[in-house]
Short mmCIF file of C-alpha atoms and ligand atoms in Angstrom, two decimals:
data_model
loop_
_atom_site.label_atom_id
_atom_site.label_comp_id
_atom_site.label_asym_id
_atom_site.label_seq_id
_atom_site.Cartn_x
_atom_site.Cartn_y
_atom_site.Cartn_z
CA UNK A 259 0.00 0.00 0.00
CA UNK A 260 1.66 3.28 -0.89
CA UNK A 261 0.67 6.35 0.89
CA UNK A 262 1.49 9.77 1.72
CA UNK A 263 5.27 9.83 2.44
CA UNK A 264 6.04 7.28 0.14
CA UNK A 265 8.41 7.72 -2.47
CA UNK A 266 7.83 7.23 -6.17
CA UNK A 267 10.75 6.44 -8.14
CA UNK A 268 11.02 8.49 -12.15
CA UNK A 269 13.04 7.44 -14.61
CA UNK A 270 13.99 9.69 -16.99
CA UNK A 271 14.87 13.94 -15.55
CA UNK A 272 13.15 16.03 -18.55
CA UNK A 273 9.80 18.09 -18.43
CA UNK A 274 7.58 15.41 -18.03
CA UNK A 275 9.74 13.77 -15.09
CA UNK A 276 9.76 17.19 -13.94
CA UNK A 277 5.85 17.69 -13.93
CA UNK A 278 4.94 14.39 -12.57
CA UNK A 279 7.27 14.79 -9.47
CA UNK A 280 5.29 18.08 -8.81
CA UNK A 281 2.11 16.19 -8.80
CA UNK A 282 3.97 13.63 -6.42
CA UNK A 283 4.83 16.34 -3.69
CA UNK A 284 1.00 18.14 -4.17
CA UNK A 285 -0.13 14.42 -2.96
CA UNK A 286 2.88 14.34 0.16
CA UNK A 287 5.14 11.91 -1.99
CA UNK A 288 8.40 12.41 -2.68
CA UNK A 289 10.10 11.75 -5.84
CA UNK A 290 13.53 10.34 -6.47
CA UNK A 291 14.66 10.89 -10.04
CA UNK A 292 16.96 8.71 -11.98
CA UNK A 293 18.82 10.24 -14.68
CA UNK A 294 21.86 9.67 -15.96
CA UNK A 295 22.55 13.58 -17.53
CA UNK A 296 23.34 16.53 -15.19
CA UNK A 297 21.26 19.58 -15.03
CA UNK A 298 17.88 17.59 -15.76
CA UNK A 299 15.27 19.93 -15.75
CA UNK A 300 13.54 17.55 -12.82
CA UNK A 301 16.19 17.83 -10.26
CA UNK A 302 14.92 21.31 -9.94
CA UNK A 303 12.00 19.82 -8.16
CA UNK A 304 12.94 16.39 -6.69
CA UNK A 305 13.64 15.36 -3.33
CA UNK A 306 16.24 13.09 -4.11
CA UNK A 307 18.40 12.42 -7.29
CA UNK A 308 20.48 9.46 -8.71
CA UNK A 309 22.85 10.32 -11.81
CA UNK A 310 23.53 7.16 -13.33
CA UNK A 311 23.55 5.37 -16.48
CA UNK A 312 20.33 3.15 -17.56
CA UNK A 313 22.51 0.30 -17.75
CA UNK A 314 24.33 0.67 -14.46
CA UNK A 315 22.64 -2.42 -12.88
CA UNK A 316 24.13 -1.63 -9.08
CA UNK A 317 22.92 2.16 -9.01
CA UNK A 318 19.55 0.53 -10.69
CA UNK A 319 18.94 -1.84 -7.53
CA UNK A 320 19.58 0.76 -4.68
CA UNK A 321 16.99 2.93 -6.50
CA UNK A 322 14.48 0.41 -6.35
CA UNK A 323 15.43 -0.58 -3.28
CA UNK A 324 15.00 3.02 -2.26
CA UNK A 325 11.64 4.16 -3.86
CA UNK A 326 8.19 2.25 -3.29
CA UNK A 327 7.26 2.16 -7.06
CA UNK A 328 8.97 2.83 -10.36
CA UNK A 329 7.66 4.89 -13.26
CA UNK A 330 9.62 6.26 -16.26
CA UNK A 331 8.36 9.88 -18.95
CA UNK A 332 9.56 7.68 -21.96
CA UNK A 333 9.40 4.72 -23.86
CA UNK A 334 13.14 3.46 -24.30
CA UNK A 335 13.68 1.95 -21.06
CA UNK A 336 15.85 -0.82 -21.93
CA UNK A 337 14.28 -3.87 -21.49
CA UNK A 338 17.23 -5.44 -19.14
CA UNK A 339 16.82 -2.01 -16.64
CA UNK A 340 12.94 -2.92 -16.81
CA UNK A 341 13.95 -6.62 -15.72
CA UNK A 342 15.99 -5.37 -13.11
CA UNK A 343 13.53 -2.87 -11.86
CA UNK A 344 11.00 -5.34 -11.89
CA UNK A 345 12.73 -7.99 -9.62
CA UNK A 346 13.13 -5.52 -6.95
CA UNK A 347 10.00 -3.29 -6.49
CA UNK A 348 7.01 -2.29 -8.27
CA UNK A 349 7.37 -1.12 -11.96
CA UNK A 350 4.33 0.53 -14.02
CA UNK A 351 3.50 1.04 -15.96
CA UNK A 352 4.49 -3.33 -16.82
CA UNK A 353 7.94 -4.09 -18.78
CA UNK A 354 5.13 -5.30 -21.49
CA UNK A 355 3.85 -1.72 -22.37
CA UNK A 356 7.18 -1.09 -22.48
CA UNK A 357 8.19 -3.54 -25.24
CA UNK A 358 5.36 -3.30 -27.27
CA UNK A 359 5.67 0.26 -27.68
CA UNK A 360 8.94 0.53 -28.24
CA UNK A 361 8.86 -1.65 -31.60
CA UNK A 362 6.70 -0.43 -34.41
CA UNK A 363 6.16 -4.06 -35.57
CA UNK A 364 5.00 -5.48 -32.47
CA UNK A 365 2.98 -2.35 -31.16
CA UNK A 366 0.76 -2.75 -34.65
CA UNK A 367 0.53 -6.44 -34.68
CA UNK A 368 -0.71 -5.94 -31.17
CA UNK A 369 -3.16 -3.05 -31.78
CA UNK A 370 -4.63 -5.01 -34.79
CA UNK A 371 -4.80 -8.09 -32.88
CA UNK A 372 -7.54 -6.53 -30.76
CA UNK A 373 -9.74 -5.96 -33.90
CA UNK A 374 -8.31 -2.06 -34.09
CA UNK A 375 -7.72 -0.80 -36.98
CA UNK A 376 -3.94 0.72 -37.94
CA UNK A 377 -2.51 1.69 -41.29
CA UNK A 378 -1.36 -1.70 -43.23
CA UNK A 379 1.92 -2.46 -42.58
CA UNK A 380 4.41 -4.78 -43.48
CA UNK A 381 7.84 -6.12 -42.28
CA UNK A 382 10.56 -6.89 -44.14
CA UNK A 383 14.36 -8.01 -43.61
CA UNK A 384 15.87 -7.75 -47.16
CA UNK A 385 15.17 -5.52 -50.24
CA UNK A 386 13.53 -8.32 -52.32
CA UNK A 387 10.79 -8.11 -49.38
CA UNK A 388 10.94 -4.43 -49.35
CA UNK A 389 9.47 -4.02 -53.05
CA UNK A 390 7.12 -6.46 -52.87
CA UNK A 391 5.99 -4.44 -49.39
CA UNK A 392 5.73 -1.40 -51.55
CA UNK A 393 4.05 -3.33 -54.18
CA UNK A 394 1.19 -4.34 -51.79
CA UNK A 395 0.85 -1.43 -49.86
CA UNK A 396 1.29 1.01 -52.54
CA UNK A 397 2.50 4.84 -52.91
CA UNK A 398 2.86 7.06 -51.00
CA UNK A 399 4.09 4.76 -48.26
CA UNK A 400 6.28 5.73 -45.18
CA UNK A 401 9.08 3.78 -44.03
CA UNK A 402 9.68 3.92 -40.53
CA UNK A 403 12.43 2.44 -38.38
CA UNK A 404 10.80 -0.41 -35.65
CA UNK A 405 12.65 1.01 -33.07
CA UNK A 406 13.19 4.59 -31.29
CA UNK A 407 11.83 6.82 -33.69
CA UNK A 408 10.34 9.78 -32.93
CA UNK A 409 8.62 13.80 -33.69
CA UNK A 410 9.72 12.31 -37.23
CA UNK A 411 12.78 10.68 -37.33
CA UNK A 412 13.22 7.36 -38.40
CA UNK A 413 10.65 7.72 -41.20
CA UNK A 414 11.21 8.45 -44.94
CA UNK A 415 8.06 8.99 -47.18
CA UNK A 416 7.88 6.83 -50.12
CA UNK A 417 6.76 8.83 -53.02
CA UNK A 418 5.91 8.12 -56.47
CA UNK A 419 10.05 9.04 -57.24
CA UNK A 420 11.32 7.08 -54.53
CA UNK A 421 14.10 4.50 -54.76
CA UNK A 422 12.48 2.33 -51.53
CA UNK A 423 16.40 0.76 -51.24
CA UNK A 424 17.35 3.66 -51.43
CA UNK A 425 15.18 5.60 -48.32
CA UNK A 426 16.02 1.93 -46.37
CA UNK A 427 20.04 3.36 -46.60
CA UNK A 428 19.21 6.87 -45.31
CA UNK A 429 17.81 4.86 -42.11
CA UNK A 430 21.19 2.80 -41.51
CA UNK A 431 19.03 -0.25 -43.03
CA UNK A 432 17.93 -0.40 -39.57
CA UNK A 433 14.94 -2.76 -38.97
CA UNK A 434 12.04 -1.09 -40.19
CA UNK A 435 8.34 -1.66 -41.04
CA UNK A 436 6.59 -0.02 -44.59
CA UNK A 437 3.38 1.71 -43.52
CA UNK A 438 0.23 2.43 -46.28
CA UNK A 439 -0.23 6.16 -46.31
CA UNK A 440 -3.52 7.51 -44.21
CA UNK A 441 -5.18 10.29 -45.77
CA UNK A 442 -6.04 11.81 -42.70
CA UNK A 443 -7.82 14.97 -42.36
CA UNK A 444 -6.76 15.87 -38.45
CA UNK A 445 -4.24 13.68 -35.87
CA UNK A 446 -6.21 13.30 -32.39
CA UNK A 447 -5.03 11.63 -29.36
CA UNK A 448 -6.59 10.07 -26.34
CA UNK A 449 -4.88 10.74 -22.87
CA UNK A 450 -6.18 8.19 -19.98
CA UNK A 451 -5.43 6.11 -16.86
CA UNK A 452 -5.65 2.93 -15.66
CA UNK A 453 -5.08 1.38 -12.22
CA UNK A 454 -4.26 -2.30 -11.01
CA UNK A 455 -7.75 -2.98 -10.40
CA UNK A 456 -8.95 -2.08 -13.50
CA UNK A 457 -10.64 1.17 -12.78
CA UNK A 458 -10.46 3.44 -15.86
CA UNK A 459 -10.44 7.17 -16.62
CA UNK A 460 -10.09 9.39 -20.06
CA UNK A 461 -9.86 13.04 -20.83
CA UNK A 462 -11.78 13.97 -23.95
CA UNK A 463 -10.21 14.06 -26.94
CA UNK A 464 -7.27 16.04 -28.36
CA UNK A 465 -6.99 17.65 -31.68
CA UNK A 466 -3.28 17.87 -32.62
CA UNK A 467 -1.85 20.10 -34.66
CA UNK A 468 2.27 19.79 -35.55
CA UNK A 469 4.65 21.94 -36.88
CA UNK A 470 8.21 20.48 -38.24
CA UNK A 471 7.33 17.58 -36.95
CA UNK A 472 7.14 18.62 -33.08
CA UNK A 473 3.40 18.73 -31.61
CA UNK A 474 2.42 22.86 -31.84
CA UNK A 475 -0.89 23.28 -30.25
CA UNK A 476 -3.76 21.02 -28.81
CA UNK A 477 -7.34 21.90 -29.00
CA UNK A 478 -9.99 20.40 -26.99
CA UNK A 479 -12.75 19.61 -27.93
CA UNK A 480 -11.67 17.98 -30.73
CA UNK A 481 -14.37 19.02 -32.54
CA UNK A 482 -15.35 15.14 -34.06
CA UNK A 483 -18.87 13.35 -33.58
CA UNK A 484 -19.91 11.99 -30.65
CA UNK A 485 -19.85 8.58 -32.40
CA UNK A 486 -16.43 8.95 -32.94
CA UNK A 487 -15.31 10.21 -29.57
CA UNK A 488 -16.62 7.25 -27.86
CA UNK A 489 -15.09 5.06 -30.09
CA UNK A 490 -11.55 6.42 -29.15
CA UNK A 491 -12.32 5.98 -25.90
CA UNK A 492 -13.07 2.18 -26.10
CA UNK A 493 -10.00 1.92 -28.43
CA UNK A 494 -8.11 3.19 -25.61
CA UNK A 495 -10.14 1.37 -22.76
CA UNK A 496 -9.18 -2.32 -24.69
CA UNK A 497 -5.96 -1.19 -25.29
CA UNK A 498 -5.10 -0.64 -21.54
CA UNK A 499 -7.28 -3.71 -20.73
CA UNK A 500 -5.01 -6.03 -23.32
CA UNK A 501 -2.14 -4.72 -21.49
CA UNK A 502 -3.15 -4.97 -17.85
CA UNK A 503 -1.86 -1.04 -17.74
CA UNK A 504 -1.18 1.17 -14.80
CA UNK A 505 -0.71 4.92 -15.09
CA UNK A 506 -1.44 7.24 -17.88
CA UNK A 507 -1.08 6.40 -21.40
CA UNK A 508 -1.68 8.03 -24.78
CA UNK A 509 -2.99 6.38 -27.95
CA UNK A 510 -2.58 8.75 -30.84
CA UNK A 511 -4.53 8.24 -33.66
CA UNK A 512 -5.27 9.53 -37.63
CA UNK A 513 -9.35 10.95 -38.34
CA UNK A 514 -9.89 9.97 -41.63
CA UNK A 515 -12.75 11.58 -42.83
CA UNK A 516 -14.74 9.34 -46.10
CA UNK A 517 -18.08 10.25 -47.57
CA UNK A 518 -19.05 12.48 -44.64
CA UNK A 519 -18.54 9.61 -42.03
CA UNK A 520 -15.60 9.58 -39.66
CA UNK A 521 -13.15 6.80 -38.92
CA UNK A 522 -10.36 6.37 -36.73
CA UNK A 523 -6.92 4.65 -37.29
CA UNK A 524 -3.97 4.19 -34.37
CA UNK A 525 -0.89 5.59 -35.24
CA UNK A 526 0.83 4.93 -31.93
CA UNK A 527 0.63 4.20 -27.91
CA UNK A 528 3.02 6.00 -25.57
CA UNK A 529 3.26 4.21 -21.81
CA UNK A 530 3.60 7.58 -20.51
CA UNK A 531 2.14 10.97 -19.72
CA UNK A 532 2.55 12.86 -23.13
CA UNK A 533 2.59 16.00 -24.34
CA UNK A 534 -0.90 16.31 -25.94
CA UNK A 535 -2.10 16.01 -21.78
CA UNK A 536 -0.24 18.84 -20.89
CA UNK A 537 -3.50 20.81 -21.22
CA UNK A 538 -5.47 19.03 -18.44
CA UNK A 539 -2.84 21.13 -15.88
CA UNK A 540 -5.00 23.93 -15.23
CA UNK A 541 -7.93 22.66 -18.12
CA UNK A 542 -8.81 19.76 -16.67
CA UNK A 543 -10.16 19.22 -12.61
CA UNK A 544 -7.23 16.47 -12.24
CA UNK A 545 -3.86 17.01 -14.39
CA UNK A 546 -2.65 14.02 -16.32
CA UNK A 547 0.54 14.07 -13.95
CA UNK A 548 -1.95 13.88 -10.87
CA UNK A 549 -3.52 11.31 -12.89
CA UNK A 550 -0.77 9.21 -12.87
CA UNK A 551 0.83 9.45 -9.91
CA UNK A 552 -3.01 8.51 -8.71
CA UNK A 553 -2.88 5.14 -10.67
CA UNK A 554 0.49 4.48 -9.93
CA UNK A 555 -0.32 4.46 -6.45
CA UNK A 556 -3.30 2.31 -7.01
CA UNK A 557 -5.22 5.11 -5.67
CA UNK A 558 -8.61 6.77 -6.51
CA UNK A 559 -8.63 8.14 -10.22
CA UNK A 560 -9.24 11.83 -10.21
CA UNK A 561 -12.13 13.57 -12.01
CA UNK A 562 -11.57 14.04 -15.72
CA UNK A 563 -13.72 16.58 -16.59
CA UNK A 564 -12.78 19.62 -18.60
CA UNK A 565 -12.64 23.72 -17.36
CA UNK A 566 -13.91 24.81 -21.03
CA UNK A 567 -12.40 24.66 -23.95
CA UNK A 568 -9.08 24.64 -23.97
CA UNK A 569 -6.07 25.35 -26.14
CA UNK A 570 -2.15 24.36 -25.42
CA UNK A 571 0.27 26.15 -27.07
CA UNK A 572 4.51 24.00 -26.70
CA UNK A 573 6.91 26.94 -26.44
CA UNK A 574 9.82 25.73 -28.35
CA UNK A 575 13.19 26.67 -28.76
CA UNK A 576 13.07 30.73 -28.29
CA UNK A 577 9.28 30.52 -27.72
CA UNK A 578 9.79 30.85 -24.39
CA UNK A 579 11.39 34.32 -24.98
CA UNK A 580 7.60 35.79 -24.92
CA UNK A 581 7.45 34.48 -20.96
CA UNK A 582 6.42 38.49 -19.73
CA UNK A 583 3.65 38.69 -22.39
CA UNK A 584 1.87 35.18 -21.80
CA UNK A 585 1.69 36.08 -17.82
CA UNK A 586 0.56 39.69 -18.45
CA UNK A 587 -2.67 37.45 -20.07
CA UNK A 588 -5.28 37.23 -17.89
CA UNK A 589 -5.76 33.32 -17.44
CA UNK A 590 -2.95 31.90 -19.46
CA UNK A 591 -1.38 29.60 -17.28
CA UNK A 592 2.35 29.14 -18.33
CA UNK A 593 4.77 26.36 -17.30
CA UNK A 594 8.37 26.79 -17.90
CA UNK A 595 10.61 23.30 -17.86
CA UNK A 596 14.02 25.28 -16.19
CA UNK A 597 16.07 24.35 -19.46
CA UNK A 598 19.31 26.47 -19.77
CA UNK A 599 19.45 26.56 -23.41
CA UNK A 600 16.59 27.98 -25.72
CA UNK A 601 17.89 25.11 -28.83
CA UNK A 602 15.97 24.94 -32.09
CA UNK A 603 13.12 22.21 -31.19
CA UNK A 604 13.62 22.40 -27.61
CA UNK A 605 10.56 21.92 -25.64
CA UNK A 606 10.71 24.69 -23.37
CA UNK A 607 7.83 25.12 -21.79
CA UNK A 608 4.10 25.43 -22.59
CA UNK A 609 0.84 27.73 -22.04
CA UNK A 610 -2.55 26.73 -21.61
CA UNK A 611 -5.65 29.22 -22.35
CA UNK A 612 -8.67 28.23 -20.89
CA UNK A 613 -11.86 29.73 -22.43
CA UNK A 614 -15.70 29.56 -21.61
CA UNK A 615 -17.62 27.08 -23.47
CA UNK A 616 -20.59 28.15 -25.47
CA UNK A 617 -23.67 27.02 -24.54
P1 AMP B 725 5.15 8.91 -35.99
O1 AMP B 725 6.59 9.06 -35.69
O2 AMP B 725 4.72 7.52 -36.32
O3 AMP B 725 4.27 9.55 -34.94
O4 AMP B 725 4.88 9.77 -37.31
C1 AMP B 725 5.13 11.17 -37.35
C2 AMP B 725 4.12 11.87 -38.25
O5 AMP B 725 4.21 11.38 -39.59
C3 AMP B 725 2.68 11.59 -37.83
O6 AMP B 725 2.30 12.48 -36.82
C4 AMP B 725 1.96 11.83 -39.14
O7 AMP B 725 1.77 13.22 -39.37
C5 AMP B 725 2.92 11.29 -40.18
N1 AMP B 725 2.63 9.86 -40.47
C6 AMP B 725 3.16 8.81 -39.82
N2 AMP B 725 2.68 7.64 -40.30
C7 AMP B 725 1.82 7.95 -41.28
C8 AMP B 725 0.99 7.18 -42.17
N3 AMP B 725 0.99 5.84 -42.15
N4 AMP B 725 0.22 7.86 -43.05
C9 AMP B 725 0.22 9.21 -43.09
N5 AMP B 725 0.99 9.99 -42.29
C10 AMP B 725 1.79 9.38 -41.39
#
């Protein structure tokens, strides 16, 4: 049983490390944060700190032995410091979410395993199987690496022009999956939480819109049918189910929009708080990070209902310059991550504008 006073171990020391060990110490927890750079924008805000390498088994164990649950802000937890984690105190969300989201391949063969649809896909080890992927699934096609891709990289578009062996170099020949193209018309996402016992919570759903590749701004609502909206929440709800989850996750998905009638793909799961919840701190009655640290805990789930409509801007790179305008607006609530360096693409920080709903 963890309560109050209780420590919750957080791997990884960015923003979202940062903003869950916040929620921790509004609840009485303390966080310990493992990390292995300096300067992590969480230390700011922990009560303890390790500085360590993923793979540095000893400093692993007298973490866990130190902390009364694990949780990690990103999806490339090696699956040996997951193993090791495991054997020596709680870890959640489960080393499973962890692998399956961490390889393309097995993260769709999942997903469409539980009857949900995803873009057709295809594997391939060699570059016979390569053209006959892009054969079958056609062009435009994107190749994407299985494994740690991300905001972009690790994909190539296959165009009409394309020499596929060509796109498979520019990725190292890494392992890789070929994806059909969706024609989507928006990208939406579905933040919610899970707990041991099955209980299950999700914020309404996101409307995201990117720019170079980085998420921009999130709109909710996300202006789609009702029909549609409580379809992404069962995708979600059998998602976290399949995976006996605990804590937050995010299941983005592609609208596709066909004769008038709505339908929704799954681009991706993240076992993790993500950015396109950052809204519910200060939109939502319970913040995703609250959320979290709630099921983590195996505690109640917090209410998930919205302040209005709401709009997240990401501050990137010198974004974050414009700090004395956005808190000279009345009601813009800003949230700066204590980075050093303003870098092109950095996530810096973000603002939230909460406005009253018609109606
Ligand atoms: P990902 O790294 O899988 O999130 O992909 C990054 C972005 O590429 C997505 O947010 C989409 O805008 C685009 N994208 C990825 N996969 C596809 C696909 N199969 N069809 C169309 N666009 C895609």
């Amino acid at each position: 049983m963890i309560r109050p006073g209780c420590t919750i171990g957080i791997l990884g020391g960015g923003q979202l490390g940062r903003m869950m060990a916040m929620a921790a110490a509004q609840l009485g927890l303390k966080a310990h944060i493992y990390a292995p750079e300096e300067n992590s924008p969480a230390f700011d805000v922990a009560a303890d700190v390790t500085i360590a390498a993923y793979e540095d088994e000893a400093a692993l164990v007298r973490f866990a032995k130190a902390v009364d649950v694990v949780t990690y802000e990103f999806e490339n937890v090696p699956s040996e410091t997951a193993a090791t984690l495991s054997a020596h105190t709680l870890l959640a969300p489960n080393a499973q979410a962890l692998a399956v989201s961490q390889d393309r391949f097995l993260e769709k063969t999942f997903i469409s395993g539980l009857g949900i649809a995803v873009a057709p896909f295809a594997s391939f080890t060699n570059e016979a199987e390569l053209a006959e992927a892009v054969e079958k699934l056609g062009r435009p096609a994107v190749l994407k690496t299985r494994r740690f891709g991300y905001d972009g990289k690790g994909q190539v578009m296959i165009r009409p022009e394309t020499d596929p062996s060509e796109a498979w170099a520019e990725l190292g020949r890494a392992p890789a999956i070929l994806e059909g193209f969706v024609p989507f018309e928006r990208e939406v996402s579905v933040v919610a939480a899970r707990t041991a016992s099955g209980a299950f919570a999700a914020y309404d759903l996101c409307a995201n819109e990117h720019k170079h590749h980085i998420l921009d701004t999130t709109r909710i609502p996300a202006g789609v049918s009702g029909a549609t909206e409580t379809e992404a929440m069962r995708i979600a709800k059998a998602i976290a189910d399949a995976l006996d989850y605990v804590g937050v996750l995010a299941v983005e998905l592609f609208l596709v929009t066909e004769n008038g009638s709505e339908r929704l793909v799954v681009n991706e799961i993240a076992p993790r708080v993500h950015n396109s919840g950052h809204w519910t701190l200060g939109g939502a009655t319970t913040s995703q990070f609250e959320q979290h640290i709630r099921a983590v805990c195996g505690w109640p789930l917090g209410s998930t209902a919205r302040l209005g409509r709401v709009e997240m801007t990401n501050l990137i790179g010198h974004d974050a310059d414009e700090w004395e305008q956005i808190l000279a607006e009345p009601g813009a609530h800003l949230h700066l991550y204590g980075k050093a360096e303003a870098r092109a693409g950095r996530k810096m920080g973000h603002v939230t504008r909460v406005f009253p709903e018609k109606g």
